JSON list of C-alpha atoms in Angstrom, two decimals:
[
{"chain": "A", "resi": 1340, "resn": "MET", "atom": "CA", "xyz": [3.17, 23.96, -12.40]},
{"chain": "A", "resi": 1341, "resn": "THR", "atom": "CA", "xyz": [1.19, 23.16, -9.28]},
{"chain": "A", "resi": 1342, "resn": "ASN", "atom": "CA", "xyz": [-2.08, 23.48, -11.21]},
{"chain": "A", "resi": 1343, "resn": "ARG", "atom": "CA", "xyz": [-0.88, 20.76, -13.58]},
{"chain": "A", "resi": 1344, "resn": "ALA", "atom": "CA", "xyz": [0.17, 18.54, -10.68]},
{"chain": "A", "resi": 1345, "resn": "GLU", "atom": "CA", "xyz": [-3.20, 19.05, -8.97]},
{"chain": "A", "resi": 1346, "resn": "HIS", "atom": "CA", "xyz": [-4.98, 18.17, -12.23]},
{"chain": "A", "resi": 1347, "resn": "HIS", "atom": "CA", "xyz": [-2.85, 15.02, -12.54]},
{"chain": "A", "resi": 1348, "resn": "ALA", "atom": "CA", "xyz": [-3.59, 14.07, -8.93]},
{"chain": "A", "resi": 1349, "resn": "LEU", "atom": "CA", "xyz": [-7.33, 14.57, -9.47]},
{"chain": "A", "resi": 1350, "resn": "ASN", "atom": "CA", "xyz": [-7.29, 12.37, -12.58]},
{"chain": "A", "resi": 1351, "resn": "THR", "atom": "CA", "xyz": [-5.38, 9.70, -10.67]},
{"chain": "A", "resi": 1352, "resn": "LEU", "atom": "CA", "xyz": [-7.96, 9.84, -7.90]},
{"chain": "A", "resi": 1353, "resn": "LYS", "atom": "CA", "xyz": [-10.83, 9.46, -10.41]},
{"chain": "A", "resi": 1354, "resn": "ILE", "atom": "CA", "xyz": [-9.17, 6.43, -11.98]},
{"chain": "A", "resi": 1355, "resn": "ALA", "atom": "CA", "xyz": [-8.56, 4.92, -8.54]},
{"chain": "A", "resi": 1356, "resn": "VAL", "atom": "CA", "xyz": [-12.21, 5.33, -7.53]},
{"chain": "A", "resi": 1357, "resn": "VAL", "atom": "CA", "xyz": [-13.43, 3.71, -10.76]},
{"chain": "A", "resi": 1358, "resn": "LEU", "atom": "CA", "xyz": [-11.01, 0.79, -10.32]},
{"chain": "A", "resi": 1359, "resn": "LEU", "atom": "CA", "xyz": [-12.07, 0.38, -6.71]},
{"chain": "A", "resi": 1360, "resn": "LEU", "atom": "CA", "xyz": [-15.74, 0.25, -7.70]},
{"chain": "A", "resi": 1361, "resn": "LEU", "atom": "CA", "xyz": [-14.99, -2.30, -10.42]},
{"chain": "A", "resi": 1362, "resn": "PHE", "atom": "CA", "xyz": [-13.02, -4.38, -7.94]},
{"chain": "A", "resi": 1363, "resn": "LEU", "atom": "CA", "xyz": [-15.82, -4.32, -5.38]},
{"chain": "A", "resi": 1364, "resn": "ALA", "atom": "CA", "xyz": [-18.40, -5.27, -8.02]},
{"chain": "A", "resi": 1365, "resn": "SER", "atom": "CA", "xyz": [-16.30, -8.21, -9.21]},
{"chain": "A", "resi": 1366, "resn": "ALA", "atom": "CA", "xyz": [-15.65, -9.37, -5.64]},
{"chain": "A", "resi": 1367, "resn": "TYR", "atom": "CA", "xyz": [-19.37, -9.24, -4.93]},
{"chain": "A", "resi": 1368, "resn": "ALA", "atom": "CA", "xyz": [-20.09, -11.23, -8.08]},
{"chain": "A", "resi": 1369, "resn": "LEU", "atom": "CA", "xyz": [-17.50, -13.86, -7.10]},
{"chain": "A", "resi": 1370, "resn": "THR", "atom": "CA", "xyz": [-19.23, -14.49, -3.80]},
{"chain": "A", "resi": 1371, "resn": "TRP", "atom": "CA", "xyz": [-22.35, -15.63, -5.68]},
{"chain": "A", "resi": 1372, "resn": "TYR", "atom": "CA", "xyz": [-20.49, -18.43, -7.46]},
{"chain": "A", "resi": 1373, "resn": "ALA", "atom": "CA", "xyz": [-18.07, -19.48, -4.71]},
{"chain": "A", "resi": 1374, "resn": "PRO", "atom": "CA", "xyz": [-18.64, -22.46, -2.41]},
{"chain": "A", "resi": 1375, "resn": "PRO", "atom": "CA", "xyz": [-19.79, -21.45, 1.08]},
{"chain": "A", "resi": 1376, "resn": "PHE", "atom": "CA", "xyz": [-16.46, -22.18, 2.78]},
{"chain": "A", "resi": 1377, "resn": "LEU", "atom": "CA", "xyz": [-14.60, -19.86, 0.39]},
{"chain": "A", "resi": 1378, "resn": "GLU", "atom": "CA", "xyz": [-16.92, -16.85, 0.72]},
{"chain": "A", "resi": 1379, "resn": "VAL", "atom": "CA", "xyz": [-15.18, -15.55, 3.83]},
{"chain": "A", "resi": 1380, "resn": "THR", "atom": "CA", "xyz": [-11.74, -16.01, 2.26]},
{"chain": "A", "resi": 1381, "resn": "ILE", "atom": "CA", "xyz": [-12.74, -14.16, -0.91]},
{"chain": "A", "resi": 1382, "resn": "ILE", "atom": "CA", "xyz": [-14.17, -11.23, 1.03]},
{"chain": "A", "resi": 1383, "resn": "HIS", "atom": "CA", "xyz": [-11.16, -11.16, 3.38]},
{"chain": "A", "resi": 1384, "resn": "VAL", "atom": "CA", "xyz": [-8.63, -11.22, 0.54]},
{"chain": "A", "resi": 1385, "resn": "GLY", "atom": "CA", "xyz": [-10.65, -8.60, -1.36]},
{"chain": "A", "resi": 1386, "resn": "LEU", "atom": "CA", "xyz": [-10.61, -6.22, 1.58]},
{"chain": "A", "resi": 1387, "resn": "ASP", "atom": "CA", "xyz": [-6.89, -6.83, 2.11]},
{"chain": "A", "resi": 1388, "resn": "LEU", "atom": "CA", "xyz": [-6.24, -6.07, -1.56]},
{"chain": "A", "resi": 1389, "resn": "ILE", "atom": "CA", "xyz": [-7.99, -2.74, -1.11]},
{"chain": "A", "resi": 1390, "resn": "ARG", "atom": "CA", "xyz": [-5.46, -1.94, 1.64]},
{"chain": "A", "resi": 1391, "resn": "VAL", "atom": "CA", "xyz": [-2.59, -2.88, -0.68]},
{"chain": "A", "resi": 1392, "resn": "VAL", "atom": "CA", "xyz": [-3.95, -0.75, -3.52]},
{"chain": "A", "resi": 1393, "resn": "VAL", "atom": "CA", "xyz": [-4.63, 2.31, -1.35]},
{"chain": "A", "resi": 1394, "resn": "ALA", "atom": "CA", "xyz": [-1.16, 2.16, 0.23]},
{"chain": "A", "resi": 1395, "resn": "ALA", "atom": "CA", "xyz": [0.43, 1.80, -3.20]},
{"chain": "A", "resi": 1396, "resn": "MET", "atom": "CA", "xyz": [-1.62, 4.73, -4.51]},
{"chain": "A", "resi": 1397, "resn": "VAL", "atom": "CA", "xyz": [-0.45, 6.95, -1.63]},
{"chain": "A", "resi": 1398, "resn": "ALA", "atom": "CA", "xyz": [3.16, 5.99, -2.29]},
{"chain": "A", "resi": 1399, "resn": "SER", "atom": "CA", "xyz": [2.89, 6.46, -6.06]},
{"chain": "A", "resi": 1400, "resn": "LEU", "atom": "CA", "xyz": [1.09, 9.79, -5.73]},
{"chain": "A", "resi": 1401, "resn": "ILE", "atom": "CA", "xyz": [3.80, 11.17, -3.45]},
{"chain": "A", "resi": 1402, "resn": "TRP", "atom": "CA", "xyz": [6.47, 9.79, -5.80]},
{"chain": "A", "resi": 1403, "resn": "ALA", "atom": "CA", "xyz": [4.78, 11.37, -8.83]},
{"chain": "A", "resi": 1404, "resn": "LEU", "atom": "CA", "xyz": [4.61, 14.76, -7.12]},
{"chain": "A", "resi": 1405, "resn": "ARG", "atom": "CA", "xyz": [8.30, 14.73, -6.11]},
{"chain": "A", "resi": 1406, "resn": "ARG", "atom": "CA", "xyz": [9.26, 17.19, -8.87]},
{"chain": "A", "resi": 1407, "resn": "GLY", "atom": "CA", "xyz": [7.24, 19.93, -7.24]},
{"chain": "A", "resi": 1408, "resn": "ARG", "atom": "CA", "xyz": [7.69, 21.16, -3.70]},
{"chain": "A", "resi": 1409, "resn": "THR", "atom": "CA", "xyz": [8.92, 17.93, -2.11]},
{"chain": "A", "resi": 1410, "resn": "THR", "atom": "CA", "xyz": [9.41, 17.86, 1.62]},
{"chain": "A", "resi": 1411, "resn": "LEU", "atom": "CA", "xyz": [11.24, 15.32, 3.73]},
{"chain": "A", "resi": 1412, "resn": "ASN", "atom": "CA", "xyz": [8.17, 14.33, 5.69]},
{"chain": "A", "resi": 1413, "resn": "SER", "atom": "CA", "xyz": [6.15, 13.64, 2.54]},
{"chain": "A", "resi": 1414, "resn": "MET", "atom": "CA", "xyz": [8.92, 11.43, 1.18]},
{"chain": "A", "resi": 1415, "resn": "VAL", "atom": "CA", "xyz": [9.03, 9.51, 4.46]},
{"chain": "A", "resi": 1416, "resn": "LEU", "atom": "CA", "xyz": [5.24, 9.11, 4.27]},
{"chain": "A", "resi": 1417, "resn": "GLY", "atom": "CA", "xyz": [5.44, 7.81, 0.70]},
{"chain": "A", "resi": 1418, "resn": "ALA", "atom": "CA", "xyz": [8.25, 5.41, 1.51]},
{"chain": "A", "resi": 1419, "resn": "GLY", "atom": "CA", "xyz": [6.41, 4.17, 4.59]},
{"chain": "A", "resi": 1420, "resn": "PHE", "atom": "CA", "xyz": [3.25, 3.47, 2.64]},
{"chain": "A", "resi": 1421, "resn": "LEU", "atom": "CA", "xyz": [5.30, 1.64, 0.02]},
{"chain": "A", "resi": 1422, "resn": "ALA", "atom": "CA", "xyz": [6.47, -0.62, 2.83]},
{"chain": "A", "resi": 1423, "resn": "VAL", "atom": "CA", "xyz": [2.85, -0.96, 4.01]},
{"chain": "A", "resi": 1424, "resn": "SER", "atom": "CA", "xyz": [1.86, -2.05, 0.51]},
{"chain": "A", "resi": 1425, "resn": "PHE", "atom": "CA", "xyz": [4.62, -4.68, 0.30]},
{"chain": "A", "resi": 1426, "resn": "THR", "atom": "CA", "xyz": [3.98, -6.14, 3.76]},
{"chain": "A", "resi": 1427, "resn": "SER", "atom": "CA", "xyz": [0.21, -6.17, 3.22]},
{"chain": "A", "resi": 1428, "resn": "LEU", "atom": "CA", "xyz": [0.74, -8.09, -0.01]},
{"chain": "A", "resi": 1429, "resn": "LEU", "atom": "CA", "xyz": [2.93, -10.56, 1.86]},
{"chain": "A", "resi": 1430, "resn": "GLN", "atom": "CA", "xyz": [0.18, -10.83, 4.48]},
{"chain": "A", "resi": 1431, "resn": "ILE", "atom": "CA", "xyz": [-2.30, -11.81, 1.77]},
{"chain": "A", "resi": 1432, "resn": "LEU", "atom": "CA", "xyz": [0.09, -14.35, 0.28]},
{"chain": "A", "resi": 1433, "resn": "SER", "atom": "CA", "xyz": [0.67, -15.93, 3.70]},
{"chain": "A", "resi": 1434, "resn": "ASN", "atom": "CA", "xyz": [-3.00, -16.87, 4.11]},
{"chain": "A", "resi": 1435, "resn": "PRO", "atom": "CA", "xyz": [-3.15, -20.48, 5.38]},
{"chain": "A", "resi": 1436, "resn": "GLU", "atom": "CA", "xyz": [-5.57, -21.43, 2.58]},
{"chain": "A", "resi": 1437, "resn": "PHE", "atom": "CA", "xyz": [-3.08, -20.37, -0.12]},
{"chain": "A", "resi": 1438, "resn": "PRO", "atom": "CA", "xyz": [-0.18, -22.52, -1.30]},
{"chain": "A", "resi": 1439, "resn": "PRO", "atom": "CA", "xyz": [3.11, -21.81, 0.53]},
{"chain": "A", "resi": 1440, "resn": "LEU", "atom": "CA", "xyz": [5.25, -19.00, -0.86]},
{"chain": "A", "resi": 1441, "resn": "PHE", "atom": "CA", "xyz": [8.63, -19.53, 0.84]},
{"chain": "A", "resi": 1442, "resn": "THR", "atom": "CA", "xyz": [7.70, -21.24, 4.09]},
{"chain": "A", "resi": 1443, "resn": "PRO", "atom": "CA", "xyz": [4.46, -22.95, 5.13]},
{"chain": "A", "resi": 1444, "resn": "ASN", "atom": "CA", "xyz": [1.64, -20.47, 5.62]},
{"chain": "A", "resi": 1445, "resn": "THR", "atom": "CA", "xyz": [0.27, -20.16, 9.13]},
{"chain": "A", "resi": 1446, "resn": "THR", "atom": "CA", "xyz": [-2.05, -17.81, 10.93]},
{"chain": "A", "resi": 1447, "resn": "LEU", "atom": "CA", "xyz": [0.88, -16.59, 13.04]},
{"chain": "A", "resi": 1448, "resn": "LYS", "atom": "CA", "xyz": [2.86, -15.69, 9.93]},
{"chain": "A", "resi": 1449, "resn": "GLN", "atom": "CA", "xyz": [-0.16, -13.83, 8.53]},
{"chain": "A", "resi": 1450, "resn": "ALA", "atom": "CA", "xyz": [-0.65, -11.95, 11.81]},
{"chain": "A", "resi": 1451, "resn": "PHE", "atom": "CA", "xyz": [3.05, -11.00, 11.86]},
{"chain": "A", "resi": 1452, "resn": "PHE", "atom": "CA", "xyz": [2.82, -9.41, 8.40]},
{"chain": "A", "resi": 1453, "resn": "TRP", "atom": "CA", "xyz": [-0.43, -7.68, 9.37]},
{"chain": "A", "resi": 1454, "resn": "LEU", "atom": "CA", "xyz": [1.17, -6.19, 12.50]},
{"chain": "A", "resi": 1455, "resn": "SER", "atom": "CA", "xyz": [4.31, -5.16, 10.63]},
{"chain": "A", "resi": 1456, "resn": "SER", "atom": "CA", "xyz": [2.27, -3.32, 7.99]},
{"chain": "A", "resi": 1457, "resn": "GLY", "atom": "CA", "xyz": [0.39, -1.53, 10.77]},
{"chain": "A", "resi": 1458, "resn": "LEU", "atom": "CA", "xyz": [3.71, -0.63, 12.40]},
{"chain": "A", "resi": 1459, "resn": "PHE", "atom": "CA", "xyz": [5.05, 0.80, 9.13]},
{"chain": "A", "resi": 1460, "resn": "ALA", "atom": "CA", "xyz": [1.87, 2.87, 8.72]},
{"chain": "A", "resi": 1461, "resn": "MET", "atom": "CA", "xyz": [2.04, 4.16, 12.28]},
{"chain": "A", "resi": 1462, "resn": "VAL", "atom": "CA", "xyz": [5.73, 5.08, 12.12]},
{"chain": "A", "resi": 1463, "resn": "SER", "atom": "CA", "xyz": [5.39, 6.79, 8.74]},
{"chain": "A", "resi": 1464, "resn": "LEU", "atom": "CA", "xyz": [2.36, 8.82, 9.88]},
{"chain": "A", "resi": 1465, "resn": "LEU", "atom": "CA", "xyz": [4.13, 9.82, 13.10]},
{"chain": "A", "resi": 1466, "resn": "ALA", "atom": "CA", "xyz": [7.23, 10.81, 11.14]},
{"chain": "A", "resi": 1467, "resn": "TYR", "atom": "CA", "xyz": [5.09, 12.83, 8.72]},
{"chain": "A", "resi": 1468, "resn": "PHE", "atom": "CA", "xyz": [3.64, 14.89, 11.55]},
{"chain": "A", "resi": 1469, "resn": "LEU", "atom": "CA", "xyz": [6.77, 15.17, 13.68]},
{"chain": "A", "resi": 1470, "resn": "LEU", "atom": "CA", "xyz": [9.44, 15.91, 11.06]},
{"chain": "A", "resi": 1471, "resn": "PRO", "atom": "CA", "xyz": [9.90, 19.51, 9.95]},
{"chain": "A", "resi": 1472, "resn": "ALA", "atom": "CA", "xyz": [8.45, 20.41, 6.57]},
{"chain": "A", "resi": 1473, "resn": "ARG", "atom": "CA", "xyz": [11.62, 21.36, 4.73]},
{"chain": "A", "resi": 1474, "resn": "ARG", "atom": "CA", "xyz": [12.52, 20.77, 1.12]},
{"chain": "A", "resi": 1475, "resn": "THR", "atom": "CA", "xyz": [14.59, 17.75, 0.28]},
{"chain": "A", "resi": 1476, "resn": "ARG", "atom": "CA", "xyz": [16.85, 16.64, -2.55]},
{"chain": "A", "resi": 1477, "resn": "ARG", "atom": "CA", "xyz": [16.18, 13.97, -5.11]},
{"chain": "A", "resi": 1478, "resn": "ARG", "atom": "CA", "xyz": [18.87, 11.68, -3.69]},
{"chain": "A", "resi": 1479, "resn": "ILE", "atom": "CA", "xyz": [17.19, 11.67, -0.29]},
{"chain": "A", "resi": 1480, "resn": "ALA", "atom": "CA", "xyz": [13.87, 10.81, -1.92]},
{"chain": "A", "resi": 1481, "resn": "THR", "atom": "CA", "xyz": [15.40, 7.88, -3.78]},
{"chain": "A", "resi": 1482, "resn": "ALA", "atom": "CA", "xyz": [17.25, 6.74, -0.67]},
{"chain": "A", "resi": 1483, "resn": "SER", "atom": "CA", "xyz": [14.07, 6.81, 1.43]},
{"chain": "A", "resi": 1484, "resn": "VAL", "atom": "CA", "xyz": [12.21, 4.64, -1.08]},
{"chain": "A", "resi": 1485, "resn": "THR", "atom": "CA", "xyz": [15.16, 2.23, -1.25]},
{"chain": "A", "resi": 1486, "resn": "VAL", "atom": "CA", "xyz": [15.34, 1.96, 2.55]},
{"chain": "A", "resi": 1487, "resn": "ALA", "atom": "CA", "xyz": [11.58, 1.35, 2.80]},
{"chain": "A", "resi": 1488, "resn": "THR", "atom": "CA", "xyz": [11.75, -1.36, 0.17]},
{"chain": "A", "resi": 1489, "resn": "LEU", "atom": "CA", "xyz": [14.67, -3.09, 1.89]},
{"chain": "A", "resi": 1490, "resn": "LEU", "atom": "CA", "xyz": [12.99, -2.86, 5.30]},
{"chain": "A", "resi": 1491, "resn": "SER", "atom": "CA", "xyz": [9.78, -4.36, 4.01]},
{"chain": "A", "resi": 1492, "resn": "PHE", "atom": "CA", "xyz": [11.63, -7.26, 2.40]},
{"chain": "A", "resi": 1493, "resn": "LEU", "atom": "CA", "xyz": [13.73, -7.83, 5.53]},
{"chain": "A", "resi": 1494, "resn": "VAL", "atom": "CA", "xyz": [10.56, -8.29, 7.56]}
]
């Protein structure tokens, strides 16, 4: 069973690398045709989208492997990186050059979402290393993802 899960994880990683390379190539091509004042914004948003995608891939990989030997600390890590993905996406959408989402976009609002995504990453990594590696139930896994989603939307 673990061999199959490792094979699935390796295929997911291959697909992620190919998509990342395609994304970088398209972002590079966009900078050739963009006006000079938008080049920095395109590169900045592109790099922020990489952070969103990587955090979502970590969360989805841990969620996909939950049927195997799932530990509490890995579920907390996956839920934390799901929150990182959501808050990083909100940070991108709160760019002052984008149209307002719910409230007017400011640099302070963007910095707040950036700091909150860093806080979620730090807390989830600390919890991963400090919590004991014991098996967990499926209800706890679902509850941890639900709590992470609610926390990220409450920010």
